[in-house]
PDB file of C-alpha atoms in Angstrom:
ATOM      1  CA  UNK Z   1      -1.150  49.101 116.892  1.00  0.00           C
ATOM      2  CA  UNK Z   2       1.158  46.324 115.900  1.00  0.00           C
ATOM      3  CA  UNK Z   3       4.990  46.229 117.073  1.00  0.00           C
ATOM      4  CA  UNK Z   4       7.547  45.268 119.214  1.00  0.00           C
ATOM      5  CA  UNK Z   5       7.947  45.996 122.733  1.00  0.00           C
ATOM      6  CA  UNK Z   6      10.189  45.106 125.130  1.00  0.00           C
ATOM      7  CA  UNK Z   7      10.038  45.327 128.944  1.00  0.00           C
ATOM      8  CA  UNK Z   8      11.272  46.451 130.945  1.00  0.00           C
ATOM      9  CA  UNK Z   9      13.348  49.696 129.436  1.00  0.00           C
ATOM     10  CA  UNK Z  10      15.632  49.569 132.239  1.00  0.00           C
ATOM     11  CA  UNK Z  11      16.921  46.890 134.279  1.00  0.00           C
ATOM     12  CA  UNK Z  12      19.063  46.289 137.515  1.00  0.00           C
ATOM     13  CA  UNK Z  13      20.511  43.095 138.469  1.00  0.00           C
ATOM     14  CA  UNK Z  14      23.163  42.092 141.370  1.00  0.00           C
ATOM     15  CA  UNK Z  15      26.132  40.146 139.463  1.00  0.00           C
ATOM     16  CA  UNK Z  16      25.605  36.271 139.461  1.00  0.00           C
ATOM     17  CA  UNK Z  17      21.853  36.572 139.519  1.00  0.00           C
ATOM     18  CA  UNK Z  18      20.076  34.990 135.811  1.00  0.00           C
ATOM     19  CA  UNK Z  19      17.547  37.900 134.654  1.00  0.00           C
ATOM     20  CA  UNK Z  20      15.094  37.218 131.593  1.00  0.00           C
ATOM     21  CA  UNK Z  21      14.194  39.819 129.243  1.00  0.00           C
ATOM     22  CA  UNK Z  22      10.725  39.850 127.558  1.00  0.00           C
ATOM     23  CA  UNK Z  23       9.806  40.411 123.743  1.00  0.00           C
ATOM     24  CA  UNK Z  24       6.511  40.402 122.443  1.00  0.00           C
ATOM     25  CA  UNK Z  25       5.604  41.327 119.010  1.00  0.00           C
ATOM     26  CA  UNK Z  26       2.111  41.440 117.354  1.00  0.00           C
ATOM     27  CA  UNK Z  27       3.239  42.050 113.865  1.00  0.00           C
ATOM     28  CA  UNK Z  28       2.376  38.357 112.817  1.00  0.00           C
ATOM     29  CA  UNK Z  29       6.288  37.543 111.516  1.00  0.00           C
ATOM     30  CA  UNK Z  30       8.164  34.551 112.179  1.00  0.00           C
ATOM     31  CA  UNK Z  31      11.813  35.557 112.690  1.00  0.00           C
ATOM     32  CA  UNK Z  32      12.393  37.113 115.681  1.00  0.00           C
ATOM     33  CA  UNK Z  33      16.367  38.125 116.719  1.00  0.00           C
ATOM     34  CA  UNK Z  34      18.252  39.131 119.723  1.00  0.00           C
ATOM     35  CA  UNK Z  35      21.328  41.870 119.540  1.00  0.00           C
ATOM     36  CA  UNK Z  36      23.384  43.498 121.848  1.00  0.00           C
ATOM     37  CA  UNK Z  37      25.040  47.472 121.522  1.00  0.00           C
ATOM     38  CA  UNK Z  38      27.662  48.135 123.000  1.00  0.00           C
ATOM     39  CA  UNK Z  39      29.434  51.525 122.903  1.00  0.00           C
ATOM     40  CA  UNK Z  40      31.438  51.502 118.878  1.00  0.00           C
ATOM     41  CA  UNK Z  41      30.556  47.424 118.811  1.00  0.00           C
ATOM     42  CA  UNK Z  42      27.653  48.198 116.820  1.00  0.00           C
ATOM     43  CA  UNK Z  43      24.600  45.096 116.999  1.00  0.00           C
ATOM     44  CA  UNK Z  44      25.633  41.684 117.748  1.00  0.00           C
ATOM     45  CA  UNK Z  45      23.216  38.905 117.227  1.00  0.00           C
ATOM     46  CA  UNK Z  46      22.875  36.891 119.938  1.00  0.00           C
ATOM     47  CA  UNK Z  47      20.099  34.473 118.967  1.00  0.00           C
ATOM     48  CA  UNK Z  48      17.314  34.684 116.841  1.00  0.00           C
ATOM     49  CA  UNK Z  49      14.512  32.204 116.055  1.00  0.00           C
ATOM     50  CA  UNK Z  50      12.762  31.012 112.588  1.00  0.00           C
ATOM     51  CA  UNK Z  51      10.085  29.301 114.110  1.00  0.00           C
ATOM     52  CA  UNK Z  52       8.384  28.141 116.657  1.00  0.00           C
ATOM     53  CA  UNK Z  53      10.498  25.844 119.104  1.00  0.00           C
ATOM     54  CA  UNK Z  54      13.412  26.501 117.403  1.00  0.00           C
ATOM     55  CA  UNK Z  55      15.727  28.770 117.714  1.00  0.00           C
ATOM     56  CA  UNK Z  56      19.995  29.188 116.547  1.00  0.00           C
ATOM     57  CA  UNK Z  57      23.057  30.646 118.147  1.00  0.00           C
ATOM     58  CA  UNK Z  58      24.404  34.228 116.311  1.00  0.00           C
ATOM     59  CA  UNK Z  59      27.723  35.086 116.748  1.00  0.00           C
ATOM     60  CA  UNK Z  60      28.144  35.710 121.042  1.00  0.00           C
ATOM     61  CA  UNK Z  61      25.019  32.946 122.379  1.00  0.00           C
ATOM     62  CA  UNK Z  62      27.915  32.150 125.359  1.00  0.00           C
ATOM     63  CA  UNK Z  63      25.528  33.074 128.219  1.00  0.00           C
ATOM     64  CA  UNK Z  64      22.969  33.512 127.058  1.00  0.00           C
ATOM     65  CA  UNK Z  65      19.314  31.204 126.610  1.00  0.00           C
ATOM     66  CA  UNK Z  66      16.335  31.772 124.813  1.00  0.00           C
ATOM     67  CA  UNK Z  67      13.131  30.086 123.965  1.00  0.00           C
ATOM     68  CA  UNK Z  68       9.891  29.839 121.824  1.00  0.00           C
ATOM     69  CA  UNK Z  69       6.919  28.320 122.819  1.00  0.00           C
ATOM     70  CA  UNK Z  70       5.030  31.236 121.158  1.00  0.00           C
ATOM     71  CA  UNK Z  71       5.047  32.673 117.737  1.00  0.00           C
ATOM     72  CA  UNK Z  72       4.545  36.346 119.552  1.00  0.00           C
ATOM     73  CA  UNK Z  73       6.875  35.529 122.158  1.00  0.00           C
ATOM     74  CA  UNK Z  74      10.771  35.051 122.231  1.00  0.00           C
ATOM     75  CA  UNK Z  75      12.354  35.756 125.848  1.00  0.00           C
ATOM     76  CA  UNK Z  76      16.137  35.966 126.192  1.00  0.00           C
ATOM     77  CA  UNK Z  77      17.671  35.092 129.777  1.00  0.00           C
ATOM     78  CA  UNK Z  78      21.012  36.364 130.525  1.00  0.00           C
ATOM     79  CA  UNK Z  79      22.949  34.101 132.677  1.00  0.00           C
ATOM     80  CA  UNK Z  80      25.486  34.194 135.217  1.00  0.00           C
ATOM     81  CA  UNK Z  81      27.536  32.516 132.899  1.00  0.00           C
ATOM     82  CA  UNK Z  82      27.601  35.669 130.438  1.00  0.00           C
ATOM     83  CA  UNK Z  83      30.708  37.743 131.531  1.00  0.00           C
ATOM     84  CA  UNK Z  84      29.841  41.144 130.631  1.00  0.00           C
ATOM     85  CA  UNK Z  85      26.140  41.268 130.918  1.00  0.00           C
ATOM     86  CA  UNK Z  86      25.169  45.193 131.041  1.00  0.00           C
ATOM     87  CA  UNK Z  87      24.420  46.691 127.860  1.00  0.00           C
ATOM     88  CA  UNK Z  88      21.753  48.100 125.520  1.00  0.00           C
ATOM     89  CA  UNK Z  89      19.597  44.500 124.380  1.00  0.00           C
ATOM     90  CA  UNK Z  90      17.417  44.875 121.081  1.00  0.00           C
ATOM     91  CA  UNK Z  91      14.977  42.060 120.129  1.00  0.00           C
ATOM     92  CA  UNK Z  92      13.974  42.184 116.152  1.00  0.00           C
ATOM     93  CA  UNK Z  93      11.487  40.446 114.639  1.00  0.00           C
ATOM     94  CA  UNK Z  94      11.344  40.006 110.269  1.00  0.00           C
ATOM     95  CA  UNK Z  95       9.000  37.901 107.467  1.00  0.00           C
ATOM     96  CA  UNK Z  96      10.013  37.154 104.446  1.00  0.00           C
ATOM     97  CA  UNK Z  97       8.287  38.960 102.005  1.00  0.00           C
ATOM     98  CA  UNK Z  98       9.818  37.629  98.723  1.00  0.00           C
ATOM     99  CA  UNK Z  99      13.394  38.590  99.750  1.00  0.00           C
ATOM    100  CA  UNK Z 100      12.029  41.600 101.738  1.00  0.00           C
ATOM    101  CA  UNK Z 101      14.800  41.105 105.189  1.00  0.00           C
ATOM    102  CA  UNK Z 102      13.572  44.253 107.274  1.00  0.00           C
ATOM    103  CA  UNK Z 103      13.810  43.356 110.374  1.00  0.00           C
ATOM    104  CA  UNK Z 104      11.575  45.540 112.877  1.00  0.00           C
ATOM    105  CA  UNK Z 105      13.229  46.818 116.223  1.00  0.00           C
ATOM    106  CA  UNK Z 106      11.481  47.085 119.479  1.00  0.00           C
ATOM    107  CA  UNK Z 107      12.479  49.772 121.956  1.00  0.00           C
ATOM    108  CA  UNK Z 108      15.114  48.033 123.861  1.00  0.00           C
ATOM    109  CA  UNK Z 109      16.097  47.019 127.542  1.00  0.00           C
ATOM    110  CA  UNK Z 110      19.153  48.358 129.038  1.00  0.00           C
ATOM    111  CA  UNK Z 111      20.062  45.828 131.552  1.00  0.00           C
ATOM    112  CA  UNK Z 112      22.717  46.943 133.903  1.00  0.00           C
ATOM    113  CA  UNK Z 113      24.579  44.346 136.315  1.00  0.00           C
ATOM    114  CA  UNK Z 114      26.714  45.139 139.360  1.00  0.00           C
TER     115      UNK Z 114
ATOM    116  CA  UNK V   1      36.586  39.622 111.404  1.00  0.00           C
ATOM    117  CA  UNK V   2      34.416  41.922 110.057  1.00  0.00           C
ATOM    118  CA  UNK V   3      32.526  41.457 107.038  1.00  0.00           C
ATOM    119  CA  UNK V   4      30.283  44.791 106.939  1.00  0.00           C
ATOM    120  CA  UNK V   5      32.563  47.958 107.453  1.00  0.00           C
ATOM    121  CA  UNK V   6      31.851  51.713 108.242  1.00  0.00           C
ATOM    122  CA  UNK V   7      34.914  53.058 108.210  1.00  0.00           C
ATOM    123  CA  UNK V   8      33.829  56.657 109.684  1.00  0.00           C
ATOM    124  CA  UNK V   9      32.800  56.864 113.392  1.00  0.00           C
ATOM    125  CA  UNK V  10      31.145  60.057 112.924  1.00  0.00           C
ATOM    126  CA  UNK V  11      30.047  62.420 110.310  1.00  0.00           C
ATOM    127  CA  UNK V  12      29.572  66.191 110.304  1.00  0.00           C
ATOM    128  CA  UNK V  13      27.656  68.292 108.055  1.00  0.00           C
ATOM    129  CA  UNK V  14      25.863  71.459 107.645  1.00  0.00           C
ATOM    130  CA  UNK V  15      22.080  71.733 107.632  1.00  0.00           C
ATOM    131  CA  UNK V  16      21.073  71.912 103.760  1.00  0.00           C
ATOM    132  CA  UNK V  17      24.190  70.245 102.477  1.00  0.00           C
ATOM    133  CA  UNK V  18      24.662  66.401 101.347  1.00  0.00           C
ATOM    134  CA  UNK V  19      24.892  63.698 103.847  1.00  0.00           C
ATOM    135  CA  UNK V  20      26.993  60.817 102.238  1.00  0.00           C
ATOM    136  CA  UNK V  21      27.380  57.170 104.618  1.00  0.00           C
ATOM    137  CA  UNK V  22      29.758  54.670 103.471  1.00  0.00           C
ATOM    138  CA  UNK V  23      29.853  50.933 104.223  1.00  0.00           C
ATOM    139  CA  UNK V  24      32.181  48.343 102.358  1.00  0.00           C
ATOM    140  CA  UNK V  25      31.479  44.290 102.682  1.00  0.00           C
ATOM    141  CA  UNK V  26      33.639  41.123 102.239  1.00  0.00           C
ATOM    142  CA  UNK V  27      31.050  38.907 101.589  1.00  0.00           C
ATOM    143  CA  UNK V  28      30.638  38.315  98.264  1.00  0.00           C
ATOM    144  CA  UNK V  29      27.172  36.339  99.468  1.00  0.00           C
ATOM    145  CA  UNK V  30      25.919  39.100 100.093  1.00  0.00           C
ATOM    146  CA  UNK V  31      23.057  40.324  98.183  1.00  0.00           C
ATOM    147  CA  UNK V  32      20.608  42.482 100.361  1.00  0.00           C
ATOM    148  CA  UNK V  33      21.617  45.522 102.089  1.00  0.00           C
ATOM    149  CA  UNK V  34      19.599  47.909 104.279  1.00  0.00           C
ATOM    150  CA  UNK V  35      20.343  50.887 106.136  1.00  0.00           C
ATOM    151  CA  UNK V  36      19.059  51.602 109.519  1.00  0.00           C
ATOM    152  CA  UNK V  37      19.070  54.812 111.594  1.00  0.00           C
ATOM    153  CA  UNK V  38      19.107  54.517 115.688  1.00  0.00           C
ATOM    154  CA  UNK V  39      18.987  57.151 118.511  1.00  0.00           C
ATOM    155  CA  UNK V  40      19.916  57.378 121.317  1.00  0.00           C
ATOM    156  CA  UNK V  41      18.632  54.382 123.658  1.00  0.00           C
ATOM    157  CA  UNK V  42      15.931  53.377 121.247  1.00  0.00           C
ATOM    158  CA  UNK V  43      15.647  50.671 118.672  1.00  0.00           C
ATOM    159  CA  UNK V  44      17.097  51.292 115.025  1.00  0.00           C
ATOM    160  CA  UNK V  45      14.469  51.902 112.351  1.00  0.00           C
ATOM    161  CA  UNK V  46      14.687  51.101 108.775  1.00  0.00           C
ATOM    162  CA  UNK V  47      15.630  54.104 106.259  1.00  0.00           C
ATOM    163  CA  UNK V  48      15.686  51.593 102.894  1.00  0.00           C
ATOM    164  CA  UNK V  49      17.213  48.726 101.174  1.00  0.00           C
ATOM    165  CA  UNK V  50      18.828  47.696  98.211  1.00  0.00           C
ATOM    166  CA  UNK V  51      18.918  44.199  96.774  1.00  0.00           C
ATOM    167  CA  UNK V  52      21.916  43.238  94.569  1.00  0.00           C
ATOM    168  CA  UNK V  53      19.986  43.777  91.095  1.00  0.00           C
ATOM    169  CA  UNK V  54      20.115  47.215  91.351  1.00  0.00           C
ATOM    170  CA  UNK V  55      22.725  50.017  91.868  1.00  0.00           C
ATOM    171  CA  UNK V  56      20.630  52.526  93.396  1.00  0.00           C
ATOM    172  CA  UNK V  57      17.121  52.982  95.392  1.00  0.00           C
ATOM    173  CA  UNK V  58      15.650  56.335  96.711  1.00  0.00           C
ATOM    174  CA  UNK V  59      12.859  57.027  98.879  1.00  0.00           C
ATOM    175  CA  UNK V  60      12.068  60.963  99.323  1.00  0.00           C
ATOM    176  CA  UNK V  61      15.710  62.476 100.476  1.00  0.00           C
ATOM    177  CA  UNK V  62      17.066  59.266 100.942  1.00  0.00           C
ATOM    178  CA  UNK V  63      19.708  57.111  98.262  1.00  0.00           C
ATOM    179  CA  UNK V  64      21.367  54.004  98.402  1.00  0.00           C
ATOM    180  CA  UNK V  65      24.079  53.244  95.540  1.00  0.00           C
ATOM    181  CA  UNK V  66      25.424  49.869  95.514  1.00  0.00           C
ATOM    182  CA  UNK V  67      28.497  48.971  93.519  1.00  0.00           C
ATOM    183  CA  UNK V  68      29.346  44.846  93.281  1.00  0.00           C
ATOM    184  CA  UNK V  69      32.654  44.878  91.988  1.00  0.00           C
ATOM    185  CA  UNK V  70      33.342  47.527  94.488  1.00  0.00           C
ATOM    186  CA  UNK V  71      31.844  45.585  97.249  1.00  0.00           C
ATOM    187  CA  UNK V  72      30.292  49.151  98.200  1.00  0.00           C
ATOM    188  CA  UNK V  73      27.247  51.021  99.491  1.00  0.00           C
ATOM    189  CA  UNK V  74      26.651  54.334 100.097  1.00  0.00           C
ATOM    190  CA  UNK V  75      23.909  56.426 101.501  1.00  0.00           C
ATOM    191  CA  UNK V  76      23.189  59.914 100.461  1.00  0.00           C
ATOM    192  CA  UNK V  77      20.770  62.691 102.360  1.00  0.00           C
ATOM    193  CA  UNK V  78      19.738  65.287 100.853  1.00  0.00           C
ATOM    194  CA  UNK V  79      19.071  67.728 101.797  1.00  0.00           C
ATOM    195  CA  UNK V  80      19.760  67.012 105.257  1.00  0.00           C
ATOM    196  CA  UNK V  81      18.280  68.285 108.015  1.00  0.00           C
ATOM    197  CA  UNK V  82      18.963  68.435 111.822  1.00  0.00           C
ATOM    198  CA  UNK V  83      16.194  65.941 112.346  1.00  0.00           C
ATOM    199  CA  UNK V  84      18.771  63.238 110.291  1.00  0.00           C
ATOM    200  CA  UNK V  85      21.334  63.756 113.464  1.00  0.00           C
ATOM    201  CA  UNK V  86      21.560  59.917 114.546  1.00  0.00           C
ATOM    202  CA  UNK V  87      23.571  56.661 114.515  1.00  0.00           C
ATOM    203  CA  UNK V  88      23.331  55.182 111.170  1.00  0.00           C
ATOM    204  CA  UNK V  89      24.133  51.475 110.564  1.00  0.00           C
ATOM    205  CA  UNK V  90      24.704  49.588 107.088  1.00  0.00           C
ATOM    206  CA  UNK V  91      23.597  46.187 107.100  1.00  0.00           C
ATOM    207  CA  UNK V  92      24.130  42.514 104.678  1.00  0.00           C
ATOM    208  CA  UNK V  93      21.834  39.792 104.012  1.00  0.00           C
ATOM    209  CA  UNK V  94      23.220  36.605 102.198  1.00  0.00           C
ATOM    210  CA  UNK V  95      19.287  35.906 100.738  1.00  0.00           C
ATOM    211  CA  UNK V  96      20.150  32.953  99.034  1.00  0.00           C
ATOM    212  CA  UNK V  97      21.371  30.684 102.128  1.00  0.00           C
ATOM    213  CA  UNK V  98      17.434  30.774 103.208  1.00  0.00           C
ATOM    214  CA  UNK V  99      18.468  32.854 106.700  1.00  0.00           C
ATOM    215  CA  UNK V 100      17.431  35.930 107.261  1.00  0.00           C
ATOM    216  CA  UNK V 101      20.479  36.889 109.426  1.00  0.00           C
ATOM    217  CA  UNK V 102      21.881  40.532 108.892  1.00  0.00           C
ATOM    218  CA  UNK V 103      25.042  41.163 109.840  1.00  0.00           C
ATOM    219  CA  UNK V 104      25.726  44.837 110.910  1.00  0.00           C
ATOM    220  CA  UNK V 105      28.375  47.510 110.299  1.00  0.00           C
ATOM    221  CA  UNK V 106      29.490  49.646 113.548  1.00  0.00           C
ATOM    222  CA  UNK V 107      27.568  52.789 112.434  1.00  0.00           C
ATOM    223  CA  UNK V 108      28.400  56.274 111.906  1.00  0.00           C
ATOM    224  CA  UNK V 109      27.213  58.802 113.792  1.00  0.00           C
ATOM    225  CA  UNK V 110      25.860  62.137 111.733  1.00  0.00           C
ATOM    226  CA  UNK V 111      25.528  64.930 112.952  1.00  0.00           C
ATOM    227  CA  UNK V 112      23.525  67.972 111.010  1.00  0.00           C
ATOM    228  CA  UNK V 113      24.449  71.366 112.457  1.00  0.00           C
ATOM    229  CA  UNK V 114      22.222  73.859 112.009  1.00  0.00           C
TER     230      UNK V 114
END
């Protein structure tokens, strides 16, 4: 079956420690995207990526890192440097189909730092 | 500041009756817009899209109705069902820059009583 997933779907981390979160997607597309929920904030991009080994900062990147060495593969690693770390993280992935801009949600990671 | 808007946090509405989802947007770039509906700690999944050379889309109960000069989208269920209860977020493309970034209203949560 082709999607997104995301592991793992829950995630515990000691404040000050970095913690990478994976996203794997077998749908062939080569956007992939990073967002954040938080409670009434909606999705915030984070990062996303139009290609292979390259990648661009959305609109709150500060602390956070990403990479992609792999069409399939886009991990996000959320730093000590990011101030508020817990929250719901979605990773999206989209192709342009002719100015067709679904982007395709995995399941999510909620990462929760104390 | 915010350039996609839903104004209502939350939505009521009786099973059988019309569902109706606004979202207004600054951007006058903008010329894609989807909407997406999320649950609870899972990813958001994509209901339908408009692009900006049409004024309305429908797929099965589902209707989008875009107006320009109003800057304006709406989504309309009907009839809706209990099943439609969910977080559902409006989102913008700008097509024409080449990036597939969306950029994401706060969402309103419905709620279908039965």
């Amino acid at each position: 079956d082709g999607g997104i997933t995301q592991s793992p779907k829950y995630l515990f981390r000691k404040e000050g420690q970095n913690v990478t979160l994976s996203c794997e997607q077998n749908l062939n597309h080569d956007a992939m995207y990073w967002y954040r929920q938080d409670p009434g904030q909606g999705l915030r991009l984070i990062y996303y990526s139009q290609i292979v080994n390259d990648f661009q900062k959305g609109d709150i990147a500060e602390g956070y890192s990403v990479s992609r060495e792999k069409k399939e593969s886009f991990p996000l690693t959320v730093t000590s440097a990011q101030k508020n770390p817990t929250a719901f993280y979605l990773c999206a992935s989209s192709i342009d189909t002719g100015g067709n801009y679904e982007q395709y949600f995995g399941p999510g990671t909620r990462l929760t730092v104390t | 500041d915010q350039q996609v808007k839903q104004n209502s946090p939350s939505l009521s509405v009786q099973e059988g009756r019309i569902s109706i989802l606004n979202c207004d947007y600054t951007n006058s770039m903008f010329d894609y817009f989807l909407w997406y509906k999320k649950y609870p700690a899972e990813g958001p999944t994509f209901l339908i899209s408009i692009s900006s050379i049409k004024d309305k889309n429908e797929d099965g109960r589902f209707t989008v109705f875009l107006n320009k000069s109003a800057k304006h989208l709406s989504l309309h269920i009907v009839p809706s069902q209990p099943g439609d209860s969910a977080v559902y977020f409006c989102a913008a493309s700008a097509t024409q820059g080449g990036s597939e970034k969306l950029v994401f209203g706060k969402g309103t949560k419905l709620t279908v009583n039965p």
